[in-house]
Amino acid sequence: MLTVALLASLLYSALATCPNGFDLMYGGECIKQDNKCYDMYAPDGASIARSNCASQRAIPVYIKSQEDNDYWLSVGRTDRAIWRGDPAYGNILLGIECSKSYPYYKWMDGSDIDFVPVGTDPTINNQCEQNGDYCMWYLNPVDGAWVKVCNQYQYVDMYCVIPKSPSPYQIDQYCGQFDINQDEDVCYQVGATPANWTEANSVCRSWGGQVASIHNTQDNSFIRRLAVNKGLINGLMLGAATNSKNVFQWVDGTSWDYQNFASGFPIDGLGGCMAMDTNNINGPWINLDCSTELPFACIRKLQQTPPRCDGTLRTEGDILFSPGFPLISAIPCDFLLEVPPGMLVEVEILFLEANSCCDHLILSEGSLGGGPVIADLTGDTNNGRKFRTKSQNIMRASWQPNGGVNVMGMMITFNAVPM
Ligand SMILES: *[C@@H]1O[C@H](CO)[C@@H](O)[C@H](O)[C@H]1NC(C)=O
C-alpha cells in the first residue's frame, strides 16, 4: 500500500523532473550549462545565448531577487574555483538585452529588471541603443555585481534556464504575467521603466494589453497597490487621452463611467494625457503632457479560452499566441476565429516577430484549409494592422514557423464587424 509520504514523494519527483541534461535548481527551475569559458564578442552575447537556449526550449539566465543572485554567484564561484581562480571562468552571462519596444534594458522574457545587486554598473537604468546596443552583461563571481562590456571580447559561462512559472506554455493562460484583480476579472500589469504616452501604448500592446482604463474605486486602489509594491510612488501613466473636443476618453474603448480627478483637475493647458498620483492613498488623477515619461499601467482581459492548439473555435476578444510565446516560436498552430453568423471577422496583429525568410502567419477565409488567403505576414512590421474576411464569419489564422529561431512569434486578437 502506498503511504501518504510515498505518494507525496512520487508526486514531488514527478513535478520536479527536469528534461534530459538539465539539473533542478533551488527554486524549482531547471538549468543546464551550455558553454563554459566562451570567448564571446559582446555585441553577439544576447543573441547567441538566446538562440542556444531556445533550441532547448529554455532562456538565458535571469535574476529576480537577491536569492537568485546568490545562487548564480555560487555557481560562478564554483566554476572559478575549479579552475584555480582563472578569470576566464565563472563569469555568468545574463539574459539582458535592449528592448525592441522601448530603449531600456529588459530580461529576455520581456520582464522588467526590477532587482539589481549592489555594485552593478548604474547604466543598467539608462536608455540603450535599440538598433544596435553593442553590449552584454555578466555576473562577476568575485562580488556578485553585474558588469557591462561593450564592443570587445569577454570570457563568459553560458547557462540555460527553464522558467518554473509562468512556464512558456502557460504564459497565455488567464492573466499570464499580469496580476489579476479577482473581483473584477481583469488583469493589470505595471511597466516600471518610464515611458511617454506613445511608448507606453506600444509596450502594453506588446504584452497583449492596452494602457489601463479604470472603472471603479476597487480598480483604482488595485492599480495603485501594484505600483506602490514596485516602489513607484512618483506617478503612473493611465490609458486616457483627450479627444478632438478636449474631453478625456479611455483608449481601450471602454466607457467613461468613473473618474477620480484631483480637485481642480483636469487643468486646461496642462496636457492631454493622464496619470495617477500614486503617492496619495486615494490615487487621484491629474492631466499632464503626453511627452512626460512615467511608469505606466496596462490592462488585459482575463483569458477565458484555454491556451490549446487543438483547432477549437476561439471567441471574440480572446488574445491568441503562438505556442510558447514569447520564448519559443517554433511550434506551428492553427486558430479558428469565429464571430456570430452574418458578421465578418476582423483580426488585429498585436505583435508579430517572425523571420522574414521563413516564418509565416497566414490568414485565410473560412474554416477549411484552402480558403482564399487574406494575408501572408512575416517580419516585424505588421504590428497594429487589421485584416477582415470578405464574406465569412470564420477566419483561419495559421502560424507556420519554419525554424522560428530568435523571434518571439505572434499575438493576435479579433472582433466581429458588420458586413
Ligand atoms: C515618445 O518618445 C519617442 C521616442 O523617444 C518619440 O518618438 C515620440 O514622439 C514621443 N511621444 C510623445 C507623445 O512625446
Short mmCIF file of C-alpha atoms and ligand atoms in Angstrom, two decimals:
data_model
loop_
_atom_site.label_atom_id
_atom_site.label_comp_id
_atom_site.label_asym_id
_atom_site.label_seq_id
_atom_site.Cartn_x
_atom_site.Cartn_y
_atom_site.Cartn_z
CA MET A 1 0.00 0.00 0.00
CA LEU A 2 1.22 3.49 -0.80
CA THR A 3 1.76 5.64 2.23
CA VAL A 4 0.95 9.33 2.12
CA ALA A 5 4.65 10.14 2.38
CA LEU A 6 5.50 7.89 -0.53
CA LEU A 7 2.70 9.36 -2.60
CA ALA A 8 3.91 12.82 -1.76
CA SER A 9 7.46 12.00 -2.75
CA LEU A 10 6.32 10.38 -6.01
CA LEU A 11 4.28 13.43 -6.77
CA TYR A 12 7.21 15.66 -5.91
CA SER A 13 9.62 13.79 -8.14
CA ALA A 14 7.09 13.83 -10.98
CA LEU A 15 6.76 17.58 -10.62
CA ALA A 16 10.44 18.10 -10.11
CA THR A 17 11.65 16.24 -13.16
CA CYS A 18 13.84 18.22 -15.48
CA PRO A 19 14.33 17.39 -19.16
CA ASN A 20 17.34 15.34 -20.08
CA GLY A 21 20.60 17.14 -19.36
CA PHE A 22 19.05 19.77 -17.09
CA ASP A 23 19.54 19.92 -13.31
CA LEU A 24 16.98 21.06 -10.80
CA MET A 25 17.78 24.49 -9.35
CA TYR A 26 16.90 25.57 -5.83
CA GLY A 27 13.70 27.38 -6.82
CA GLY A 28 12.29 24.55 -8.93
CA GLU A 29 13.68 25.81 -12.22
CA CYS A 30 15.73 23.51 -14.42
CA ILE A 31 19.15 24.70 -15.51
CA LYS A 32 21.83 23.43 -17.81
CA GLN A 33 25.32 24.61 -18.54
CA ASP A 34 25.53 25.48 -22.20
CA ASN A 35 29.11 26.64 -22.63
CA LYS A 36 31.98 27.31 -20.25
CA CYS A 37 34.69 29.89 -20.82
CA TYR A 38 33.24 31.01 -24.15
CA ASP A 39 35.21 33.84 -25.76
CA MET A 40 32.19 35.98 -26.61
CA TYR A 41 32.14 39.12 -28.74
CA ALA A 42 29.92 41.37 -26.58
CA PRO A 43 27.57 42.61 -29.36
CA ASP A 44 26.62 38.98 -30.09
CA GLY A 45 26.24 37.85 -26.47
CA ALA A 46 22.49 38.24 -26.06
CA SER A 47 21.51 36.77 -29.42
CA ILE A 48 23.86 33.79 -29.21
CA ALA A 49 22.66 32.97 -25.70
CA ARG A 50 19.04 33.33 -26.76
CA SER A 51 19.28 31.02 -29.74
CA ASN A 52 21.38 28.40 -27.93
CA CYS A 53 18.81 28.22 -25.15
CA ALA A 54 15.77 28.47 -27.44
CA SER A 55 16.78 25.29 -29.20
CA GLN A 56 16.40 23.60 -25.80
CA ARG A 57 13.16 25.43 -25.02
CA ALA A 58 14.85 27.47 -22.35
CA ILE A 59 16.07 31.03 -21.85
CA PRO A 60 19.38 32.54 -20.70
CA VAL A 61 19.95 33.30 -17.00
CA TYR A 62 17.56 35.81 -15.45
CA ILE A 63 17.75 37.08 -11.88
CA LYS A 64 14.77 38.47 -9.98
CA SER A 65 15.93 38.55 -6.37
CA GLN A 66 18.93 38.58 -4.05
CA GLU A 67 18.33 34.86 -3.52
CA ASP A 68 18.62 34.20 -7.28
CA ASN A 69 21.74 36.34 -7.40
CA ASP A 70 23.34 34.44 -4.51
CA TYR A 71 22.61 31.20 -6.30
CA TRP A 72 24.30 32.29 -9.54
CA LEU A 73 27.17 33.84 -7.56
CA SER A 74 27.82 30.43 -6.02
CA VAL A 75 27.67 28.78 -9.45
CA GLY A 76 30.20 31.30 -10.81
CA ARG A 77 32.48 30.95 -7.79
CA THR A 78 32.45 27.19 -8.06
CA ASP A 79 33.43 27.36 -11.74
CA ARG A 80 36.24 29.78 -10.99
CA ALA A 81 37.48 27.75 -8.01
CA ILE A 82 37.62 24.59 -10.11
CA TRP A 83 39.88 26.49 -12.49
CA ARG A 84 42.03 27.83 -9.63
CA GLY A 85 40.94 31.44 -9.92
CA ASP A 86 41.43 31.72 -13.69
CA PRO A 87 39.42 34.89 -14.55
CA ALA A 88 38.25 33.33 -17.80
CA TYR A 89 35.91 31.11 -15.77
CA GLY A 90 32.82 31.81 -13.76
CA ASN A 91 31.53 34.99 -15.45
CA ILE A 92 27.85 34.16 -15.77
CA LEU A 93 26.30 35.63 -18.93
CA LEU A 94 22.99 37.35 -18.14
CA GLY A 95 19.99 37.29 -20.47
CA ILE A 96 19.71 41.08 -20.64
CA GLU A 97 19.07 42.89 -23.92
CA CYS A 98 17.97 46.27 -25.17
CA SER A 99 14.19 46.10 -25.57
CA LYS A 100 12.82 46.49 -29.07
CA SER A 101 9.68 48.21 -27.83
CA TYR A 102 11.40 51.00 -25.94
CA PRO A 103 15.02 51.75 -25.36
CA TYR A 104 15.77 50.28 -21.94
CA TYR A 105 17.35 47.02 -20.82
CA LYS A 106 15.00 44.08 -20.19
CA TRP A 107 15.22 40.40 -19.37
CA MET A 108 14.77 38.24 -22.45
CA ASP A 109 11.38 37.02 -21.31
CA GLY A 110 10.27 40.64 -21.71
CA SER A 111 10.09 41.36 -17.99
CA ASP A 112 11.47 44.47 -16.33
CA ILE A 113 14.77 44.46 -14.50
CA ASP A 114 13.33 45.19 -11.08
CA PHE A 115 16.13 43.74 -8.97
CA VAL A 116 19.76 44.85 -9.32
CA PRO A 117 22.52 43.71 -6.93
CA VAL A 118 24.79 46.12 -5.10
CA GLY A 119 27.79 47.34 -7.10
CA THR A 120 26.15 46.93 -10.51
CA ASP A 121 27.03 49.31 -13.35
CA PRO A 122 24.38 52.05 -12.91
CA THR A 123 24.00 52.45 -16.69
CA ILE A 124 21.65 49.45 -16.45
CA ASN A 125 18.91 52.05 -15.86
CA ASN A 126 19.91 54.26 -18.79
CA GLN A 127 18.49 54.22 -22.28
CA CYS A 128 20.20 51.73 -24.57
CA GLU A 129 20.56 51.61 -28.36
CA GLN A 130 17.56 49.78 -29.84
CA ASN A 131 19.19 49.49 -33.22
CA GLY A 132 22.44 48.06 -32.03
CA ASP A 133 23.41 48.01 -28.40
CA TYR A 134 26.90 46.59 -28.59
CA CYS A 135 26.94 45.42 -25.00
CA MET A 136 26.38 42.34 -22.90
CA TRP A 137 26.01 41.83 -19.17
CA TYR A 138 27.56 39.23 -16.91
CA LEU A 139 27.62 38.44 -13.19
CA ASN A 140 31.05 38.90 -11.65
CA PRO A 141 31.82 35.87 -9.46
CA VAL A 142 34.01 37.95 -7.14
CA ASP A 143 31.30 40.23 -5.72
CA GLY A 144 28.06 39.21 -7.46
CA ALA A 145 27.65 42.61 -9.16
CA TRP A 146 26.62 42.83 -12.81
CA VAL A 147 29.16 44.15 -15.30
CA LYS A 148 28.55 45.60 -18.77
CA VAL A 149 31.05 45.05 -21.57
CA CYS A 150 30.67 46.63 -24.99
CA ASN A 151 32.40 46.14 -28.32
CA GLN A 152 35.01 43.72 -27.03
CA TYR A 153 35.63 40.06 -26.33
CA GLN A 154 34.95 38.65 -22.88
CA TYR A 155 35.06 35.13 -21.48
CA VAL A 156 31.66 34.03 -20.17
CA ASP A 157 29.92 30.88 -18.95
CA MET A 158 26.52 30.36 -20.51
CA TYR A 159 23.60 28.63 -18.83
CA CYS A 160 20.05 27.97 -19.97
CA VAL A 161 17.07 28.02 -17.60
CA ILE A 162 13.60 26.59 -18.00
CA PRO A 163 11.45 29.01 -16.02
CA LYS A 164 9.22 27.43 -13.42
CA SER A 165 6.47 29.97 -13.50
CA PRO A 166 4.99 31.10 -15.70
CA SER A 167 6.13 28.28 -17.91
CA PRO A 168 6.47 29.18 -21.58
CA TYR A 169 3.37 27.15 -22.25
CA GLN A 170 1.26 28.86 -19.62
CA ILE A 171 2.13 32.40 -20.42
CA ASP A 172 -1.13 32.94 -22.28
CA GLN A 173 -3.31 31.33 -19.63
CA TYR A 174 -5.62 33.60 -17.72
CA CYS A 175 -3.59 36.67 -16.81
CA GLY A 176 -0.20 35.34 -17.91
CA GLN A 177 2.37 37.66 -16.41
CA PHE A 178 -0.33 40.11 -15.39
CA ASP A 179 -1.81 40.35 -11.90
CA ILE A 180 -5.48 39.52 -11.60
CA ASN A 181 -7.95 41.70 -9.78
CA GLN A 182 -10.16 38.78 -8.68
CA ASP A 183 -13.17 40.97 -8.01
CA GLU A 184 -13.21 42.38 -11.50
CA ASP A 185 -11.90 39.55 -13.69
CA VAL A 186 -9.43 41.86 -15.34
CA CYS A 187 -5.67 41.69 -15.43
CA TYR A 188 -3.35 44.62 -14.75
CA GLN A 189 0.36 44.99 -15.09
CA VAL A 190 2.62 47.90 -14.33
CA GLY A 191 5.60 48.82 -16.50
CA ALA A 192 8.25 50.16 -14.15
CA THR A 193 10.50 51.76 -16.75
CA PRO A 194 9.39 55.33 -17.50
CA ALA A 195 7.84 55.79 -20.92
CA ASN A 196 5.95 58.55 -22.66
CA TRP A 197 2.40 58.08 -23.94
CA THR A 198 3.40 56.62 -27.33
CA GLU A 199 5.90 54.23 -25.82
CA ALA A 200 3.54 53.12 -23.03
CA ASN A 201 0.94 52.23 -25.67
CA SER A 202 3.35 50.15 -27.68
CA VAL A 203 4.71 48.32 -24.63
CA CYS A 204 1.22 47.48 -23.31
CA ARG A 205 0.25 46.23 -26.77
CA SER A 206 3.35 44.07 -26.96
CA TRP A 207 2.08 42.46 -23.74
CA GLY A 208 -1.31 41.78 -25.30
CA GLY A 209 -2.97 44.66 -23.49
CA GLN A 210 -3.69 48.37 -23.62
CA VAL A 211 -2.79 51.24 -21.35
CA ALA A 212 -5.17 50.76 -18.42
CA SER A 213 -8.69 52.11 -18.09
CA ILE A 214 -10.25 52.36 -14.63
CA HIS A 215 -13.94 51.91 -13.87
CA ASN A 216 -14.33 51.98 -10.11
CA THR A 217 -12.57 52.63 -6.81
CA GLN A 218 -11.51 48.99 -6.45
CA ASP A 219 -9.65 49.07 -9.79
CA ASN A 220 -8.07 52.35 -8.80
CA SER A 221 -6.76 51.01 -5.47
CA PHE A 222 -5.65 47.75 -7.06
CA ILE A 223 -3.51 49.55 -9.64
CA ARG A 224 -2.14 51.92 -7.03
CA ARG A 225 -1.10 48.98 -4.84
CA LEU A 226 0.63 47.26 -7.79
CA ALA A 227 2.60 50.45 -8.38
CA VAL A 228 3.45 51.07 -4.74
CA ASN A 229 4.60 47.45 -4.34
CA LYS A 230 7.11 48.12 -7.08
CA GLY A 231 8.26 51.30 -5.38
CA LEU A 232 6.61 53.54 -7.97
CA ILE A 233 5.37 56.43 -5.87
CA ASN A 234 6.00 59.26 -8.31
CA GLY A 235 3.08 58.74 -10.63
CA LEU A 236 1.72 56.24 -13.10
CA MET A 237 0.51 56.89 -16.65
CA LEU A 238 -3.09 55.74 -17.27
CA GLY A 239 -4.86 54.93 -20.53
CA ALA A 240 -6.82 58.14 -21.08
CA ALA A 241 -6.25 60.90 -23.61
CA THR A 242 -8.29 63.87 -24.75
CA ASN A 243 -10.31 63.62 -27.97
CA SER A 244 -10.79 66.38 -30.53
CA LYS A 245 -13.35 68.06 -28.24
CA ASN A 246 -10.77 68.15 -25.43
CA VAL A 247 -12.68 65.54 -23.39
CA PHE A 248 -10.90 62.59 -21.75
CA GLN A 249 -11.61 59.09 -23.10
CA TRP A 250 -10.16 55.63 -22.43
CA VAL A 251 -8.03 54.35 -25.29
CA ASP A 252 -9.26 50.78 -24.84
CA GLY A 253 -12.68 51.99 -25.99
CA THR A 254 -14.48 51.35 -22.68
CA SER A 255 -16.92 53.93 -21.40
CA TRP A 256 -16.05 56.82 -19.11
CA ASP A 257 -18.14 55.66 -16.17
CA TYR A 258 -15.89 56.61 -13.26
CA GLN A 259 -13.39 59.34 -12.56
CA ASN A 260 -11.09 60.30 -9.75
CA PHE A 261 -9.53 63.62 -10.70
CA ALA A 262 -7.64 65.51 -8.01
CA SER A 263 -9.58 68.60 -7.05
CA GLY A 264 -9.32 71.28 -9.74
CA PHE A 265 -8.15 68.78 -12.39
CA PRO A 266 -8.09 68.43 -15.34
CA ILE A 267 -6.44 71.81 -15.76
CA ASP A 268 -6.75 73.35 -19.21
CA GLY A 269 -3.42 73.61 -20.99
CA LEU A 270 -1.58 71.13 -18.75
CA GLY A 271 -1.80 68.38 -21.35
CA GLY A 272 -3.93 65.73 -23.00
CA CYS A 273 -2.67 62.67 -21.12
CA MET A 274 -3.41 61.46 -17.60
CA ALA A 275 -1.56 59.98 -14.64
CA MET A 276 -2.36 58.71 -11.17
CA ASP A 277 -0.66 60.33 -8.20
CA THR A 278 0.48 57.08 -6.58
CA ASN A 279 1.96 58.85 -3.57
CA ASN A 280 -1.55 59.79 -2.42
CA ILE A 281 -3.51 56.94 -0.84
CA ASN A 282 -6.60 57.82 -2.88
CA GLY A 283 -4.66 57.62 -6.14
CA PRO A 284 -6.14 60.82 -7.61
CA TRP A 285 -5.67 61.65 -11.29
CA ILE A 286 -4.04 64.66 -12.90
CA ASN A 287 -3.62 65.63 -16.54
CA LEU A 288 -0.18 66.18 -18.00
CA ASP A 289 1.74 66.50 -21.23
CA CYS A 290 1.88 63.32 -23.34
CA SER A 291 5.66 63.57 -23.68
CA THR A 292 6.07 63.12 -19.89
CA GLU A 293 7.93 59.89 -19.12
CA LEU A 294 6.39 57.86 -16.31
CA PRO A 295 5.89 54.24 -15.29
CA PHE A 296 2.56 53.10 -16.70
CA ALA A 297 -0.31 50.68 -16.10
CA CYS A 298 -1.54 48.14 -18.67
CA ILE A 299 -4.84 46.25 -18.67
CA ARG A 300 -5.67 42.93 -20.28
CA LYS A 301 -8.88 40.95 -20.48
CA LEU A 302 -8.98 37.75 -18.48
CA GLN A 303 -8.35 34.91 -20.90
CA GLN A 304 -11.37 32.59 -20.93
CA THR A 305 -10.30 30.09 -23.55
CA PRO A 306 -7.61 27.61 -22.53
CA PRO A 307 -4.38 28.02 -24.50
CA ARG A 308 -4.68 24.87 -26.55
CA CYS A 309 -3.67 24.36 -30.10
CA ASP A 310 -6.38 21.86 -30.97
CA GLY A 311 -8.35 23.61 -33.69
CA THR A 312 -11.17 24.70 -31.36
CA LEU A 313 -13.07 27.85 -32.23
CA ARG A 314 -11.96 30.97 -30.39
CA THR A 315 -14.24 33.69 -29.15
CA GLU A 316 -14.15 37.41 -29.80
CA GLY A 317 -11.70 39.40 -27.72
CA ASP A 318 -9.51 36.38 -26.94
CA ILE A 319 -5.81 37.05 -27.22
CA LEU A 320 -4.15 34.26 -29.14
CA PHE A 321 -0.45 33.47 -29.02
CA SER A 322 1.79 31.20 -30.98
CA PRO A 323 2.57 28.29 -28.62
CA GLY A 324 5.42 29.16 -26.28
CA PHE A 325 5.18 32.92 -26.87
CA PRO A 326 7.38 34.89 -26.30
CA LEU A 327 10.18 32.44 -25.63
CA ILE A 328 9.64 29.81 -28.27
CA SER A 329 8.17 30.34 -31.69
CA ALA A 330 8.97 27.11 -33.48
CA ILE A 331 5.65 25.32 -32.84
CA PRO A 332 3.05 25.57 -35.63
CA CYS A 333 -0.58 26.14 -34.73
CA ASP A 334 -3.91 26.87 -36.45
CA PHE A 335 -6.55 29.05 -34.83
CA LEU A 336 -10.17 29.35 -35.95
CA LEU A 337 -11.60 32.77 -35.20
CA GLU A 338 -15.40 32.74 -35.12
CA VAL A 339 -17.92 35.57 -34.83
CA PRO A 340 -21.74 35.37 -34.99
CA PRO A 341 -23.32 34.45 -38.35
CA GLY A 342 -23.87 37.46 -40.60
CA MET A 343 -20.79 39.25 -39.23
CA LEU A 344 -17.23 39.44 -40.55
CA VAL A 345 -14.07 38.63 -38.64
CA GLU A 346 -11.60 41.47 -38.13
CA VAL A 347 -8.26 40.34 -36.78
CA GLU A 348 -5.69 42.71 -35.28
CA ILE A 349 -1.99 41.89 -35.22
CA LEU A 350 -0.99 42.87 -31.70
CA PHE A 351 2.55 41.64 -32.13
CA LEU A 352 4.37 39.70 -34.81
CA GLU A 353 8.05 38.96 -34.85
CA ALA A 354 8.90 36.33 -37.46
CA ASN A 355 11.94 35.51 -39.57
CA SER A 356 11.27 37.11 -42.96
CA CYS A 357 12.91 34.21 -44.71
CA CYS A 358 10.69 31.51 -43.46
CA ASP A 359 8.11 32.04 -40.70
CA HIS A 360 4.58 32.96 -41.79
CA LEU A 361 1.28 33.95 -40.27
CA ILE A 362 -1.30 33.12 -42.91
CA LEU A 363 -4.82 34.49 -42.59
CA SER A 364 -7.45 32.87 -44.75
CA GLU A 365 -11.17 32.96 -45.33
CA GLY A 366 -13.33 30.27 -43.70
CA SER A 367 -12.65 27.29 -41.51
CA LEU A 368 -11.29 24.87 -44.06
CA GLY A 369 -7.71 24.99 -45.24
CA GLY A 370 -7.51 26.19 -48.83
CA GLY A 371 -9.90 29.13 -48.43
CA PRO A 372 -8.72 32.32 -50.16
CA VAL A 373 -5.69 33.83 -48.45
CA ILE A 374 -6.40 37.23 -46.91
CA ALA A 375 -2.82 37.97 -45.89
CA ASP A 376 0.52 36.22 -45.66
CA LEU A 377 2.55 38.03 -42.98
CA THR A 378 6.13 37.80 -41.79
CA GLY A 379 8.89 40.03 -40.40
CA ASP A 380 8.26 42.56 -37.64
CA THR A 381 6.49 45.50 -39.26
CA ASN A 382 2.86 44.37 -39.06
CA ASN A 383 2.01 45.38 -35.50
CA GLY A 384 -1.33 47.16 -35.27
CA ARG A 385 -2.51 46.12 -38.75
CA LYS A 386 -6.06 44.79 -39.16
CA PHE A 387 -7.46 42.35 -41.69
CA ARG A 388 -11.04 41.23 -42.43
CA THR A 389 -12.77 38.31 -44.01
CA LYS A 390 -14.64 39.20 -47.21
CA SER A 391 -17.81 37.19 -46.67
CA GLN A 392 -17.43 34.58 -43.93
CA ASN A 393 -17.83 34.61 -40.16
CA ILE A 394 -14.79 32.40 -39.61
CA MET A 395 -11.15 33.16 -40.28
CA ARG A 396 -8.29 30.71 -40.06
CA ALA A 397 -5.06 32.11 -38.62
CA SER A 398 -2.26 29.71 -39.25
CA TRP A 399 1.13 30.16 -37.57
CA GLN A 400 3.66 28.40 -39.78
CA PRO A 401 7.18 28.76 -38.43
CA ASN A 402 9.99 27.25 -40.36
CA GLY A 403 12.75 27.46 -37.84
CA GLY A 404 11.23 30.15 -35.68
CA VAL A 405 14.69 30.96 -34.34
CA ASN A 406 15.47 34.08 -32.35
CA VAL A 407 12.00 35.60 -32.73
CA MET A 408 9.07 35.91 -30.34
CA GLY A 409 6.27 34.65 -32.57
CA MET A 410 2.79 36.13 -32.83
CA MET A 411 -0.01 37.55 -30.73
CA ILE A 412 -3.40 38.47 -32.25
CA THR A 413 -6.93 39.30 -31.22
CA PHE A 414 -10.18 39.61 -33.17
CA ASN A 415 -13.66 41.11 -33.20
CA ALA A 416 -16.92 40.93 -35.15
CA VAL A 417 -17.60 43.72 -37.62
CA PRO A 418 -20.75 44.23 -39.71
CA MET A 419 -20.76 43.14 -43.36
C1 LIG B 1 7.88 59.42 -27.12
O1 LIG B 1 9.26 59.15 -27.36
C2 LIG B 1 9.52 58.68 -28.69
C3 LIG B 1 10.98 58.25 -28.76
O2 LIG B 1 11.76 58.86 -27.80
C4 LIG B 1 9.15 59.76 -29.69
O3 LIG B 1 9.38 59.29 -30.99
C5 LIG B 1 7.69 60.11 -29.53
O4 LIG B 1 7.33 61.15 -30.40
C6 LIG B 1 7.40 60.51 -28.08
N1 LIG B 1 5.97 60.68 -27.93
C7 LIG B 1 5.44 61.73 -27.31
C8 LIG B 1 3.97 61.76 -27.22
O5 LIG B 1 6.13 62.60 -26.80
#
